[in-house]
Amino acid sequence: MGNKNYHFDTKRIHAGYSAEEHLNAVNTPIYQTAAFDLGDIDRARRLWTGSENGGIYTRVGNPTVSVLEQRIAELDGGTAAIGVASGMAAITYAILLLGEGGGNIISASSLYGAAQESLTNFFPKFGITTKFVKNREDVNEYEALIDDNTKAIYLESISNPNIEVYDFEAIAQVAHKHGIPVVVDNTIATPYLFRPFEYGADIIIYSATKGISGHGNTIAGIVVEKGDFVYSKERFPQFHTKSYKMRDLEGNPRTPLELAPNFPFVASLRTFYLEFIGATLGAFDAFLVLQGLSTLSERLEKQVATTKKLIEYLENKKEVEWVRHPFAKDSQYKELADKYFPNGAGAVFSFGFGGTREQLKTFIKSLEVLSYHVNIGDVRTLIANPPETTHSELEPQLQELAGIPGNLVRISVGLENAEDLIGDLEQAFEKAFRE
Ligand SMILES: *Cc1c(COP(=O)(O)O)cnc(C)c1O
């Protein structure tokens, strides 16, 4: 796309792709191959030392996946991105890389269930612990938890399922003052609604399973690097350590910063994590994500508008105790949402069901348009009860810390007609509360 400063809507369709490089195919081809012909042994040496770009083996790179990586990097304004097999693989790779050799992460305690659970109980097995911030709005609390062994501040830009919004700029300022990068899971917002690098984030994580692909038909993850964070030798020796695996054409070992001064994070993930752990994104899955991405703006625009209508409807139901989303009348996040999410804080929200478990069972069972399954960011409107599903792996005290009451119901708004959705909810309320 040259160096032109095209708008978001143009880039989400064209960035990272040039038809001339792909036999003039207009749509990104699916390179469904495990390996690539190396040509001759000099070329092989150039490929292995990164002095020539080209396919080697799909575990560490594939042309279809590359288009997605470049497109997302451009949309977010980063220097590089890497596609992986799932959002959880993206989170795990980022945390393991930052925490190499051990350390701690400071995190908001309202996270995607599996992220919160792994930070709490899984990463400690690898010497990486997490200190959860209780008052997520209080920047001082993040700062007070930072120590010499802190490796990152980890946040979700729109938290799931509580739709909390934080003061990203203030948090990033504190992190950078102490030489610590900020990692933001931007899954619910997508780069259409929020671009974390513009507010101080250093690494972005996506579950591309959700809004970015948008059709509920694939599992995919992406890590994006902003490229200007200064990793100190003391806190982050991994980016200053020479390895033969990163050697130059003459066979001299190099550090990630020497190999890729503008994207040492993504280069390390590709060279070590994809190579050794291998949670690779397949070409066909990358194709599906690219396909979905090309309609991202229109989908989000309509989903946000429908979210507003559903929230207005639910706020007037006596069977609904509260609604959590910056669109809700009494939301405490209105000011922050206006600043950071001028196009709306996403199309996922939760509400408090004002009935018994038995009534909730009837309510969900009676829905005909809304679908009961645990995904978000789909063309279908989805309803779930996180306390017994997505967040059920959290022990009761973790659920309390994450602010998830037992009657919380989450909705991820799809692309159906808004009146049909409201009508569906209405008839289900009637059935559930019929005495
Ligand atoms: C779904 C989700 C993930 C995990 O993504 P997978 O693709 O399912 O592995 C991570 N973060 C958030 C916010 C999510 O919604």
Tab-separated table of N, CA and C in Angstrom, residues 192-193 297-312 325 327 343-347 349 413-418 421-422:
chain	number	residue	atom	x	y	z
A	192	TYR	N	-11.026	-1.282	15.339
A	192	TYR	CA	-11.983	-0.298	14.833
A	192	TYR	C	-12.427	0.666	15.939
A	193	LEU	N	-12.690	0.130	17.138
A	193	LEU	CA	-13.185	1.000	18.208
A	193	LEU	C	-12.081	1.588	19.074
A	297	SER	N	-15.739	-2.666	10.169
A	297	SER	CA	-16.314	-1.368	10.558
A	297	SER	C	-17.839	-1.406	10.528
A	298	GLU	N	-18.388	-1.949	9.444
A	298	GLU	CA	-19.850	-1.972	9.304
A	298	GLU	C	-20.482	-2.866	10.371
A	299	ARG	N	-19.817	-3.982	10.656
A	299	ARG	CA	-20.376	-4.881	11.680
A	299	ARG	C	-20.397	-4.196	13.041
A	300	LEU	N	-19.257	-3.618	13.418
A	300	LEU	CA	-19.165	-2.986	14.735
A	300	LEU	C	-20.134	-1.817	14.859
A	301	GLU	N	-20.226	-1.041	13.796
A	301	GLU	CA	-21.116	0.119	13.780
A	301	GLU	C	-22.551	-0.325	14.110
A	302	LYS	N	-23.042	-1.351	13.419
A	302	LYS	CA	-24.415	-1.815	13.640
A	302	LYS	C	-24.544	-2.490	15.011
A	303	GLN	N	-23.531	-3.266	15.392
A	303	GLN	CA	-23.613	-3.963	16.681
A	303	GLN	C	-23.662	-2.974	17.846
A	304	VAL	N	-22.891	-1.897	17.739
A	304	VAL	CA	-22.904	-0.887	18.791
A	304	VAL	C	-24.277	-0.194	18.840
A	305	ALA	N	-24.840	0.115	17.662
A	305	ALA	CA	-26.156	0.772	17.627
A	305	ALA	C	-27.220	-0.138	18.240
A	306	THR	N	-27.157	-1.430	17.928
A	306	THR	CA	-28.138	-2.369	18.488
A	306	THR	C	-27.928	-2.523	19.995
A	307	THR	N	-26.666	-2.493	20.419
A	307	THR	CA	-26.358	-2.585	21.858
A	307	THR	C	-27.079	-1.475	22.616
A	308	LYS	N	-27.034	-0.280	22.067
A	308	LYS	CA	-27.689	0.870	22.702
A	308	LYS	C	-29.190	0.596	22.865
A	309	LYS	N	-29.806	0.052	21.801
A	309	LYS	CA	-31.245	-0.222	21.852
A	309	LYS	C	-31.574	-1.306	22.879
A	310	LEU	N	-30.767	-2.357	22.905
A	310	LEU	CA	-31.037	-3.445	23.856
A	310	LEU	C	-30.880	-2.956	25.292
A	311	ILE	N	-29.879	-2.114	25.518
A	311	ILE	CA	-29.658	-1.610	26.880
A	311	ILE	C	-30.833	-0.722	27.307
A	312	GLU	N	-31.308	0.124	26.402
A	312	GLU	CA	-32.472	0.972	26.729
A	312	GLU	C	-33.670	0.104	27.097
A	325	HIS	N	-22.467	-1.421	31.146
A	325	HIS	CA	-21.908	-0.967	29.869
A	325	HIS	C	-21.879	0.554	29.979
A	327	PHE	N	-22.961	2.587	28.081
A	327	PHE	CA	-24.243	3.108	27.597
A	327	PHE	C	-25.311	3.100	28.692
A	343	ASN	N	-16.662	5.947	19.481
A	343	ASN	CA	-17.608	5.211	18.629
A	343	ASN	C	-18.338	4.101	19.376
A	344	GLY	N	-18.267	4.129	20.714
A	344	GLY	CA	-18.967	3.129	21.516
A	344	GLY	C	-18.011	2.108	22.093
A	345	ALA	N	-18.279	1.708	23.339
A	345	ALA	CA	-17.387	0.772	24.026
A	345	ALA	C	-17.791	-0.680	23.752
A	346	GLY	N	-17.995	-0.996	22.482
A	346	GLY	CA	-18.198	-2.386	22.116
A	346	GLY	C	-19.631	-2.860	22.215
A	347	ALA	N	-19.838	-4.099	21.791
A	347	ALA	CA	-21.176	-4.656	21.670
A	347	ALA	C	-21.360	-5.876	22.580
A	349	PHE	N	-22.213	-6.686	26.693
A	349	PHE	CA	-22.581	-6.075	27.975
A	349	PHE	C	-23.182	-7.142	28.878
A	413	VAL	N	-23.742	-8.778	21.160
A	413	VAL	CA	-24.741	-8.402	20.163
A	413	VAL	C	-24.251	-8.701	18.750
A	414	GLY	N	-25.119	-9.353	17.985
A	414	GLY	CA	-24.784	-9.729	16.609
A	414	GLY	C	-25.413	-8.781	15.595
A	415	LEU	N	-25.792	-9.334	14.471
A	415	LEU	CA	-26.249	-8.482	13.373
A	415	LEU	C	-27.717	-8.682	13.009
A	416	GLU	N	-28.489	-9.338	13.891
A	416	GLU	CA	-29.911	-9.510	13.594
A	416	GLU	C	-30.648	-8.175	13.723
A	417	ASN	N	-31.897	-8.161	13.347
A	417	ASN	CA	-32.734	-6.979	13.497
A	417	ASN	C	-32.970	-6.706	14.990
A	418	ALA	N	-32.779	-5.449	15.408
A	418	ALA	CA	-32.857	-5.107	16.831
A	418	ALA	C	-34.242	-5.396	17.418
A	421	LEU	N	-34.679	-8.972	18.229
A	421	LEU	CA	-33.941	-9.347	19.443
A	421	LEU	C	-34.721	-8.930	20.685
A	422	ILE	N	-35.253	-7.704	20.665
A	422	ILE	CA	-36.016	-7.216	21.817
A	422	ILE	C	-37.287	-8.051	21.993
